[in-house]
Amino acid sequence: MLEALRRSTSGWIAKILLGLLVLSFAVWGVADIFSGYRGTDVAEVGNTPITIDEFRSSLQQEIQQVSRQVGTYLTMDQARSIGLDNRVLGRLMAEAALNDEAKTMGLGVTDAVIAESIRKDPAFQTPGGQFDRTYFEQVLRSNGFSEAGFVYQQRNVLMRQMIAEAVGGDVRAPEVLEKAIDRFRKETRSAEFIVITPAMVDTVPDPTEEQLRSYYDENKVDFRAPEYRKVAILAIAPAELANEIEVSEEELKASYDADPGRFGAPERRTIERIVFSDAAAAETARAEIADGKSFEDVAAELGLTEDDRKLGTLTKDGILDPAIGEAAFNLEIGEISQPVQGTFGPVLVRVTEIVSGVNKTFEDVRDEIRIDLATQKAKDQILDVYDAIEDDRAAGMTLAEIGQKQGLPYREVEAIDSNGLNPEESRVSGLPESPQFLSEAFATDIGVEADPLQTRGDGWAWLEVLDITPSRDLAFEEARDKVAEAWRADETRKAVEAKAKDVAEQIRGGAGFFAVAEELGTTSGLVGPIARGATDGPFAAPAVQLLFTTPEGEINATAAAQAPQRVVFRVTDIDIPPFKPGEAEEYTAEIEDGISNDLLSQYLQELEKRIGTLINQEALRVALGESSL
């Protein structure tokens, strides 16, 4: 609801400023930041201030919104690393500039207009679309707004909207641009091609020592030992704690007795049914079946195929229509029910197969229940362990000391690179199952306390960087095998490129694709029609891009989907559908929004120059929690 309320006070900007709001300092420019401004406001745009509280509140709302989108709560450091602080400040300064300009221009909005905008806001309406004042007041209170404060904000929103719509509103997309985009999106191309592989070129001979040393000197940057880090790890998971948790026999038996069926496989039946238009038709059909007519014949007379009759092989609970389920599970194999009143009309039901269910005894699943109950208890206890570890860390204890004190598994990884490999280039096993583990390990310095990481299965992991081995150039003797491998791959690539160039020249000289392919011991292929962005067989992104810049009938060559292969092709057909204005609506709105954004962006940049902007670095640091006033 907080986000809905926020949309009420700034939602208009999403329509007109889709691109503008992420410009942040690209619009306002760091040149405007100066250290002589010592007020308690984060920034001042013209005569309009942006307070510390306003910036801090807006940033927190932005962090919460993005956190919901990514599924995990962002810390302030993470939010700043992706530029949320800049984005929020840029948006607030854009809004402040428009507020300042509205005051200068003497713009105003009547109370009646504001009241009408609030009444029409879906955030304050019932499901039937009616404005609910009680709900409106409740939303304001729950989000810390007074009615007067919200109305004040809404007045500013509407005045900003007046300026923004005057500058960038009512834009019409030029037809020439619509045509260009329509062609770009809908044009398709076809080609014939040959794939040149390393098997079609001579084997690369072994390199001389001089060649290897020369290649090493020219590509020394490619032969570096990566940075390695020695990392201490302390991890806890419910599954590990569960081994130490006792579960009583009474608890085990109670869990089993609560739902014995969940430990087995219920009976399933393969069911067919015929739906009739009315009860009389169903009764007539059932009488005909009793007189010897087959179930299949009755279905065929109604135009039903075998697939139409089949409901599937289902458990009783898996059948959506309870009446059909009840009937089906009271039939023998091959037996046909009497007419049953189903959800969609009278039906006849037949069972063609019965798969018996499996029921497990308490003794069969005793250990399974114990693990489940112990893991559930462990999930409840793990937060207590988490708090104890954090308390110990706050007291200055190392992870090794905490592990010993708490009786938790502690581990040290002697050397790991940013890809999770050890110096032998093998993957380090047993790392915490968290996608942030490696990035956090390489973003943290020795002696710096890293944030806990949540791991799969509701667990937690802590890490400490104990030592760092910097990246370094490998001596030639250390890198010799890698240099030889890289040299051979490079020479193979060059040979394949040369062969592709030679093949292209042969075809340009009049040779046919089929004849050249036969000479090479391969076959030519056809691709298309394909659109931009599509890939087909050997046509990876580079080949598709070149395909759409090559004239019809021309020959070209480029990288194939699988390196170091090359693809030689000739464009055989270019299809450009005729432009139909009515079909351009899907991207006409994008064009118009883009033009509106550009106009408003230019307007704001000129407005900034005219009214002036000041950013208070010290107040900004306070708002971000880096210092205090």
XYZ file of C-alpha atoms in Angstrom:
629
model
C 0.000 0.000 0.000
C 2.924 2.327 0.636
C 3.923 1.923 -2.993
C 0.368 2.637 -4.131
C 0.386 5.787 -2.063
C 3.729 6.767 -3.527
C 2.301 6.322 -7.005
C -0.449 8.746 -6.020
C 2.130 11.440 -5.337
C 4.508 10.772 -8.219
C 2.927 8.197 -10.525
C 2.513 10.639 -13.389
C 6.247 10.721 -13.799
C 6.326 7.064 -14.829
C 4.450 7.996 -17.989
C 6.532 10.975 -19.050
C 9.889 10.439 -17.331
C 10.502 6.729 -17.887
C 14.101 7.328 -18.891
C 14.634 10.614 -17.096
C 14.390 9.283 -13.559
C 17.487 7.115 -13.964
C 19.612 9.962 -15.335
C 20.359 11.097 -11.760
C 23.619 13.057 -11.830
C 23.794 12.766 -15.612
C 21.230 15.589 -15.584
C 22.373 17.541 -12.544
C 26.102 16.994 -12.937
C 28.766 16.625 -10.274
C 30.129 20.018 -11.239
C 27.324 21.542 -9.186
C 28.558 19.863 -5.982
C 30.568 22.224 -3.860
C 31.854 22.107 -0.322
C 30.924 25.625 0.734
C 27.271 24.770 1.248
C 26.890 24.035 4.979
C 23.120 23.875 5.483
C 21.231 20.869 6.782
C 19.529 20.150 3.439
C 20.892 17.511 1.082
C 20.375 19.786 -1.905
C 18.799 23.018 -3.021
C 17.313 23.471 -6.489
C 16.610 27.126 -7.143
C 14.819 28.113 -3.943
C 13.441 24.628 -3.253
C 15.305 22.534 -0.637
C 15.546 18.731 -0.386
C 15.813 17.855 3.285
C 17.788 15.004 4.822
C 14.576 13.361 6.020
C 12.951 13.666 2.595
C 15.953 12.074 0.846
C 16.348 9.360 3.487
C 12.634 8.442 3.362
C 12.571 8.309 -0.442
C 15.729 6.203 -0.556
C 14.301 3.756 1.983
C 11.123 3.387 -0.077
C 13.224 2.754 -3.192
C 15.296 0.111 -1.390
C 12.127 -1.634 -0.175
C 10.636 -1.645 -3.654
C 13.765 -3.081 -5.300
C 14.168 -5.586 -2.451
C 10.683 -6.945 -3.165
C 11.571 -7.292 -6.833
C 14.820 -9.209 -6.254
C 13.454 -11.288 -3.374
C 16.014 -10.295 -0.728
C 16.485 -7.200 1.402
C 19.221 -4.894 0.117
C 21.679 -3.371 2.547
C 22.600 0.292 2.162
C 25.966 -0.704 0.654
C 24.251 -2.945 -1.900
C 21.720 -0.220 -2.740
C 24.497 2.279 -3.329
C 26.536 -0.188 -5.402
C 23.691 -0.314 -7.954
C 23.145 3.447 -7.860
C 19.849 3.697 -5.996
C 21.066 6.692 -3.994
C 21.959 8.590 -7.184
C 18.681 7.629 -8.813
C 16.614 8.854 -5.868
C 18.543 12.115 -5.585
C 18.186 12.690 -9.328
C 14.440 12.148 -9.160
C 14.007 14.426 -6.141
C 16.040 17.159 -7.824
C 14.009 16.853 -11.029
C 10.808 17.174 -9.007
C 12.227 20.088 -7.012
C 13.195 21.897 -10.214
C 9.667 21.575 -11.546
C 8.212 22.644 -8.183
C 10.461 25.710 -8.188
C 9.520 26.575 -11.756
C 5.800 26.174 -10.961
C 6.145 28.725 -8.138
C 8.070 31.103 -10.388
C 5.401 30.845 -13.085
C 2.635 31.398 -10.531
C 0.901 28.108 -11.342
C -1.862 26.946 -9.041
C -4.304 24.095 -8.668
C -7.726 24.536 -7.095
C -8.904 22.424 -4.171
C -11.698 21.037 -6.371
C -9.164 19.653 -8.902
C -7.094 18.070 -6.134
C -10.174 16.512 -4.562
C -11.226 15.078 -7.918
C -7.749 13.586 -8.550
C -7.852 11.872 -5.142
C -11.379 10.555 -5.717
C -10.285 9.027 -9.040
C -7.123 7.452 -7.627
C -7.521 3.632 -7.672
C -5.407 3.434 -4.491
C -8.339 4.886 -2.532
C -11.231 3.105 -4.240
C -13.239 0.041 -3.312
C -13.204 -3.006 -5.642
C -16.325 -1.551 -7.241
C -14.434 1.613 -8.211
C -15.952 3.959 -5.624
C -13.907 6.375 -3.527
C -13.847 5.295 0.134
C -12.984 8.167 2.472
C -12.574 5.906 5.504
C -10.079 3.769 3.591
C -8.343 6.943 2.331
C -7.837 8.181 5.888
C -6.677 4.751 7.039
C -4.038 4.549 4.293
C -2.743 8.021 5.101
C -2.462 7.235 8.825
C -0.740 3.875 8.261
C 1.894 5.569 6.111
C 2.520 8.567 8.332
C 0.676 11.164 6.244
C -1.707 13.789 7.476
C -4.490 14.760 5.105
C -3.093 18.291 4.808
C 0.395 16.930 4.076
C -0.855 14.571 1.406
C -2.957 17.284 -0.242
C 0.117 19.553 -0.263
C 2.133 16.856 -2.040
C -0.687 16.172 -4.474
C -0.881 19.882 -5.320
C 2.841 19.847 -6.196
C 2.356 16.707 -8.274
C -0.374 18.288 -10.342
C 1.625 21.485 -10.879
C 4.653 19.446 -11.990
C 2.398 17.524 -14.299
C 1.145 20.742 -15.883
C 4.716 21.736 -16.804
C 5.782 18.257 -17.892
C 2.759 17.777 -20.119
C 3.194 21.263 -21.621
C 6.808 20.418 -22.512
C 6.598 16.765 -23.468
C 2.927 15.904 -23.661
C 0.757 15.219 -26.709
C 3.719 14.050 -28.801
C 2.947 12.286 -32.086
C 5.391 9.733 -33.506
C 6.636 10.756 -36.991
C 5.485 8.259 -39.616
C 8.985 8.071 -41.116
C 10.275 6.858 -37.755
C 7.414 4.375 -37.399
C 8.249 3.007 -40.856
C 11.934 2.670 -40.009
C 11.221 0.805 -36.777
C 8.569 -1.334 -38.471
C 11.089 -2.386 -41.121
C 13.790 -3.031 -38.531
C 11.486 -5.298 -36.529
C 9.725 -7.155 -39.334
C 12.361 -7.551 -42.048
C 13.467 -11.162 -42.574
C 16.363 -12.633 -44.523
C 17.373 -16.001 -45.944
C 20.780 -17.320 -46.963
C 22.694 -20.365 -48.174
C 25.863 -21.131 -46.270
C 28.846 -23.379 -45.606
C 30.441 -23.894 -42.184
C 34.261 -23.948 -42.225
C 35.696 -26.136 -39.458
C 39.248 -26.857 -38.202
C 39.001 -30.289 -39.891
C 39.097 -28.498 -43.275
C 42.514 -26.915 -42.699
C 45.991 -28.373 -42.330
C 47.034 -29.515 -38.864
C 48.920 -26.786 -37.023
C 52.568 -27.902 -36.510
C 54.200 -27.866 -33.086
C 55.515 -24.396 -32.192
C 59.185 -23.590 -31.854
C 60.567 -22.253 -28.603
C 61.063 -18.870 -30.257
C 57.412 -18.759 -31.389
C 56.195 -19.606 -27.891
C 58.348 -16.972 -26.217
C 57.280 -14.361 -28.756
C 53.603 -15.250 -28.246
C 54.080 -15.099 -24.473
C 55.684 -11.640 -24.661
C 52.902 -10.288 -26.902
C 50.089 -11.719 -24.743
C 51.585 -11.665 -21.262
C 48.391 -10.173 -19.818
C 46.577 -13.428 -20.694
C 48.954 -15.471 -18.569
C 48.413 -14.227 -15.072
C 47.787 -16.131 -11.902
C 44.469 -14.855 -10.521
C 44.104 -13.319 -7.097
C 43.605 -16.013 -4.467
C 42.071 -15.593 -1.051
C 42.286 -17.673 2.088
C 38.796 -17.701 3.536
C 37.385 -18.875 6.855
C 33.814 -20.190 6.751
C 31.310 -20.828 9.518
C 27.976 -22.204 8.327
C 24.804 -23.472 9.918
C 21.838 -25.199 8.312
C 18.665 -26.731 9.754
C 19.601 -30.122 8.320
C 22.862 -30.121 10.320
C 21.262 -28.934 13.549
C 18.566 -31.565 13.114
C 21.071 -34.341 13.800
C 21.438 -33.086 17.379
C 17.724 -32.611 18.067
C 15.735 -35.304 19.851
C 12.162 -36.113 18.829
C 10.010 -38.166 21.207
C 8.176 -41.325 20.216
C 4.883 -39.592 21.023
C 5.673 -36.782 18.579
C 6.577 -39.268 15.856
C 3.371 -41.272 16.284
C 1.199 -38.154 16.453
C 2.662 -36.867 13.186
C 1.986 -40.177 11.443
C -1.552 -40.498 12.783
C -2.411 -36.931 11.692
C -2.237 -37.983 8.008
C -1.048 -41.525 7.258
C -1.956 -41.139 3.591
C 0.817 -38.647 2.926
C 3.439 -41.365 3.331
C 2.107 -43.606 0.580
C 0.897 -43.361 -2.979
C -2.905 -43.134 -3.342
C -4.815 -45.294 -5.794
C -5.047 -43.883 -9.324
C -7.541 -44.701 -12.044
C -7.570 -44.143 -15.806
C -10.957 -42.551 -16.468
C -13.056 -41.848 -19.576
C -16.314 -39.934 -19.685
C -18.956 -38.788 -22.161
C -20.798 -35.527 -21.456
C -24.407 -35.208 -22.687
C -26.587 -32.184 -23.328
C -29.326 -33.343 -20.971
C -30.296 -36.147 -18.614
C -32.638 -37.791 -21.168
C -29.822 -38.186 -23.704
C -27.592 -39.724 -21.019
C -30.338 -42.176 -19.969
C -30.955 -43.188 -23.595
C -27.241 -43.770 -24.208
C -26.904 -45.859 -21.029
C -29.877 -48.028 -22.095
C -28.285 -48.544 -25.532
C -25.044 -49.643 -23.845
C -27.033 -52.098 -21.713
C -28.467 -53.503 -24.971
C -24.983 -54.106 -26.377
C -23.846 -50.822 -27.876
C -20.212 -49.952 -27.089
C -19.017 -46.953 -25.109
C -16.857 -46.013 -28.110
C -19.805 -46.021 -30.513
C -21.851 -43.745 -28.237
C -18.931 -41.297 -28.098
C -18.376 -41.470 -31.870
C -22.019 -40.581 -32.587
C -21.451 -37.402 -30.553
C -18.313 -36.606 -32.570
C -15.921 -37.417 -29.702
C -12.471 -38.905 -30.315
C -10.512 -41.114 -27.926
C -8.618 -38.039 -26.663
C -11.940 -36.260 -26.058
C -13.129 -39.167 -23.871
C -10.002 -39.485 -21.739
C -9.932 -37.614 -18.463
C -6.530 -39.015 -17.454
C -4.982 -41.307 -14.828
C -5.846 -39.532 -11.595
C -6.255 -39.887 -7.870
C -9.699 -39.289 -6.446
C -8.575 -35.931 -5.018
C -7.094 -34.984 -8.380
C -10.457 -35.042 -10.175
C -11.902 -31.529 -10.301
C -15.517 -32.707 -10.593
C -16.400 -34.484 -7.281
C -19.368 -36.317 -8.832
C -17.189 -37.913 -11.513
C -14.563 -38.776 -8.899
C -17.113 -40.477 -6.659
C -18.541 -42.483 -9.548
C -15.154 -43.486 -10.996
C -13.811 -44.804 -7.706
C -16.841 -47.069 -7.261
C -16.427 -48.840 -10.625
C -14.530 -51.966 -11.624
C -12.221 -52.003 -14.660
C -14.351 -51.775 -17.832
C -17.533 -50.994 -15.913
C -19.675 -48.051 -17.086
C -21.547 -45.893 -14.584
C -25.179 -44.904 -14.607
C -25.754 -41.249 -15.624
C -24.035 -38.892 -13.194
C -24.874 -35.212 -12.882
C -21.475 -33.575 -13.417
C -20.464 -29.934 -13.271
C -20.857 -29.488 -17.048
C -23.854 -31.785 -17.538
C -24.877 -35.447 -17.262
C -22.003 -37.885 -17.889
C -21.315 -41.582 -18.293
C -18.038 -42.668 -16.688
C -15.823 -45.673 -17.481
C -12.641 -46.887 -15.758
C -10.092 -48.624 -18.017
C -7.214 -49.167 -15.562
C -6.632 -49.185 -11.803
C -3.196 -48.509 -10.285
C -3.264 -49.737 -6.696
C -2.173 -47.374 -3.949
C 0.690 -48.013 -1.553
C 0.280 -47.506 2.194
C 3.385 -47.326 4.386
C 3.286 -48.355 8.020
C 4.553 -46.193 10.851
C 7.710 -48.313 11.082
C 8.325 -47.849 7.339
C 8.437 -44.044 7.661
C 9.608 -43.610 11.241
C 13.045 -42.269 10.275
C 11.547 -39.998 7.605
C 9.172 -38.442 10.141
C 12.002 -37.977 12.656
C 14.094 -36.058 10.091
C 11.121 -33.862 9.130
C 10.213 -32.996 12.714
C 13.834 -32.443 13.752
C 14.439 -30.170 10.743
C 11.313 -28.201 11.597
C 12.544 -27.717 15.167
C 15.981 -26.780 13.824
C 14.455 -24.020 11.716
C 12.955 -22.581 14.880
C 16.276 -22.835 16.754
C 18.529 -21.553 13.983
C 17.671 -17.915 14.648
C 18.814 -18.341 18.244
C 22.123 -19.720 16.957
C 22.311 -16.825 14.481
C 21.859 -14.301 17.300
C 24.494 -16.040 19.431
C 27.025 -15.923 16.586
C 26.335 -12.252 15.911
C 26.739 -11.475 19.610
C 30.103 -13.260 19.616
C 31.214 -11.394 16.504
C 30.210 -8.100 18.117
C 32.405 -9.082 21.080
C 35.396 -9.383 18.726
C 35.638 -13.171 18.465
C 36.940 -14.781 15.281
C 34.925 -17.352 13.381
C 37.345 -20.051 14.546
C 36.732 -19.094 18.171
C 32.966 -18.921 17.637
C 32.918 -22.308 15.960
C 34.763 -23.864 18.876
C 32.546 -22.148 21.449
C 29.254 -22.949 19.741
C 30.253 -26.415 18.564
C 29.663 -25.501 14.916
C 31.552 -26.684 11.813
C 34.399 -24.297 10.958
C 36.464 -24.519 7.783
C 39.336 -22.708 6.105
C 39.772 -22.672 2.328
C 43.487 -22.175 1.710
C 43.182 -20.586 -1.739
C 40.196 -19.793 -3.942
C 39.828 -17.441 -6.922
C 36.816 -15.351 -7.890
C 35.499 -18.219 -10.050
C 35.583 -20.716 -7.188
C 38.712 -22.534 -8.401
C 41.834 -23.516 -6.448
C 45.429 -23.095 -7.770
C 45.136 -26.523 -9.464
C 42.138 -25.069 -11.359
C 39.735 -27.523 -9.726
C 36.445 -26.310 -8.318
C 36.472 -25.884 -4.551
C 33.750 -28.107 -3.117
C 31.585 -27.687 -0.057
C 31.174 -23.906 -0.278
C 28.039 -22.322 1.236
C 25.127 -22.492 -1.186
C 24.713 -18.756 -1.586
C 24.986 -16.898 -4.916
C 26.668 -13.999 -3.075
C 29.437 -16.035 -1.437
C 32.256 -15.487 -3.972
C 31.369 -11.853 -4.666
C 31.273 -11.135 -0.918
C 34.590 -12.961 -0.352
C 36.271 -10.806 -3.001
C 34.609 -7.561 -1.896
C 35.761 -7.969 1.712
C 39.245 -7.140 2.982
C 41.349 -8.784 5.665
C 39.969 -7.883 9.087
C 36.721 -6.470 7.674
C 33.522 -8.010 9.043
C 31.350 -9.302 6.189
C 27.560 -9.494 6.371
C 26.034 -12.943 7.047
C 24.827 -14.750 3.906
C 21.554 -16.641 3.729
C 22.032 -20.071 2.169
C 19.736 -22.595 0.561
C 17.488 -24.463 2.973
C 17.081 -21.541 5.413
C 20.709 -21.680 6.544
C 23.313 -18.978 7.214
C 27.024 -18.609 6.504
C 29.731 -16.234 7.744
C 33.115 -15.646 6.150
C 36.386 -13.962 7.039
C 39.193 -13.170 4.615
C 42.372 -14.415 6.310
C 44.922 -13.749 3.574
C 45.139 -12.369 0.032
C 47.581 -13.533 -2.646
C 47.588 -10.806 -5.310
C 47.271 -11.561 -8.989
C 50.668 -11.797 -10.739
C 52.244 -12.424 -14.127
C 53.308 -16.026 -14.589
C 56.890 -16.598 -15.663
C 57.253 -18.171 -19.099
C 58.387 -21.469 -17.580
C 55.262 -21.570 -15.350
C 52.917 -20.726 -18.203
C 54.617 -22.742 -20.971
C 51.861 -25.376 -21.358
C 49.117 -22.725 -21.375
C 51.089 -20.612 -23.858
C 51.464 -23.601 -26.201
C 47.745 -24.371 -25.962
C 46.770 -20.739 -26.606
C 49.255 -20.426 -29.494
C 47.885 -23.569 -31.167
C 44.276 -22.359 -30.744
C 45.205 -18.958 -32.181
C 46.958 -20.487 -35.177
C 43.963 -22.772 -35.792
C 41.647 -19.781 -35.665
C 43.799 -17.918 -38.203
C 43.869 -20.946 -40.515
C 40.067 -21.320 -40.362
C 39.622 -17.585 -41.056
C 41.968 -17.817 -44.048
C 40.100 -20.854 -45.378
C 36.763 -19.057 -45.008
C 38.161 -16.060 -46.870
C 39.418 -18.359 -49.654
C 36.028 -20.112 -49.898
C 34.228 -16.761 -50.073
C 36.520 -15.673 -52.933
C 35.874 -18.941 -54.802
C 32.127 -18.387 -54.605
C 32.454 -14.745 -55.617
C 34.415 -16.027 -58.621
C 31.487 -18.163 -59.772
C 31.765 -21.440 -57.880
C 28.503 -22.802 -56.496
C 27.877 -23.456 -52.815
C 27.048 -27.112 -53.469
C 30.220 -27.741 -55.515
C 32.470 -26.018 -52.942
C 30.841 -27.900 -50.092
C 31.349 -31.211 -51.904
C 35.027 -30.375 -52.445
C 35.373 -29.646 -48.710
C 33.645 -32.890 -47.771
C 30.628 -31.224 -46.192
C 27.175 -30.029 -47.205
C 25.818 -26.556 -47.757
C 22.842 -25.381 -45.742
C 19.914 -22.975 -45.900
C 18.795 -20.584 -43.196
C 15.739 -18.374 -42.979
C 13.613 -16.552 -43.221
C 14.852 -15.231 -39.864
C 14.377 -11.882 -38.150
C 16.935 -9.739 -36.352
C 17.844 -11.160 -32.980
C 17.003 -14.725 -34.026
C 19.628 -17.465 -34.227
C 19.474 -20.584 -36.342
C 22.070 -23.360 -36.347
C 25.518 -21.875 -37.021
C 24.063 -18.366 -37.268
C 24.944 -16.875 -33.897
C 24.550 -13.167 -33.095
C 27.594 -11.958 -35.147
C 26.420 -13.871 -38.241
C 22.825 -12.638 -37.938
C 24.038 -9.061 -37.518
C 26.212 -9.327 -40.637
C 23.402 -11.071 -42.534
C 21.220 -7.985 -42.085
C 23.883 -5.591 -43.372
C 24.831 -7.646 -46.449
C 23.033 -6.831 -49.750
C 21.000 -9.532 -51.469
C 23.207 -11.811 -53.583
C 26.425 -10.750 -51.829
C 28.865 -13.133 -50.105
C 30.193 -12.624 -46.576
C 31.933 -14.571 -43.805
C 32.062 -14.268 -40.032
C 32.241 -16.219 -36.780
C 29.913 -19.219 -36.500
C 28.024 -20.239 -33.386
C 30.830 -22.569 -32.314
C 34.394 -21.172 -32.212
C 36.719 -21.324 -34.080
C 34.336 -22.267 -36.889
C 33.421 -19.683 -39.533
C 30.310 -19.408 -41.655
C 30.403 -18.299 -45.296
C 26.999 -17.229 -46.623
C 25.181 -15.597 -49.509
C 21.994 -13.592 -48.912
C 19.344 -15.248 -51.080
C 16.231 -13.307 -50.100
C 15.226 -10.123 -48.286
C 11.574 -9.764 -47.289
C 10.272 -6.385 -46.112
C 6.533 -6.499 -45.299
C 4.562 -3.406 -46.379
C 4.072 -0.813 -43.668
C 0.604 -0.837 -42.101
C 0.074 2.119 -39.713
C -2.531 0.272 -37.674
C -0.034 -2.451 -36.793
C 2.508 0.041 -35.431
C 0.558 0.797 -32.248
C 2.661 -1.607 -30.159
C 5.754 0.568 -30.491
C 4.209 3.936 -31.366
C 3.707 4.546 -27.629
C 7.390 3.713 -27.019
C 8.461 6.240 -29.661
C 6.223 8.948 -28.225
C 7.398 8.273 -24.662
C 11.008 8.421 -25.858
C 10.487 11.774 -27.572
C 8.671 13.115 -24.486
C 11.556 11.991 -22.281
C 14.106 13.668 -24.542
C 12.168 16.948 -24.588
C 11.704 17.008 -20.835
C 15.320 16.016 -20.232
C 16.532 18.930 -22.350
C 14.096 21.253 -20.605
C 15.355 20.191 -17.170
C 18.983 20.616 -18.149
C 18.306 24.185 -19.287
C 16.224 24.777 -16.165
C 19.143 23.608 -14.009
C 21.481 26.095 -15.682
C 19.014 28.912 -15.133
C 17.922 28.357 -11.527
C 21.093 26.711 -10.204
C 21.532 23.573 -8.086
C 23.556 22.960 -4.947
C 24.366 19.589 -3.352
C 25.539 19.476 0.246
C 28.092 16.653 0.462
C 28.169 16.635 4.251
C 24.375 16.444 4.584
C 24.346 13.728 1.928
C 26.820 11.682 3.978
C 24.603 12.160 7.029
C 21.532 10.991 5.100
C 23.452 7.902 3.959
C 24.587 7.134 7.519
C 28.271 7.860 6.874
C 28.554 10.677 9.416
C 26.504 12.772 11.801
C 25.838 16.511 11.960
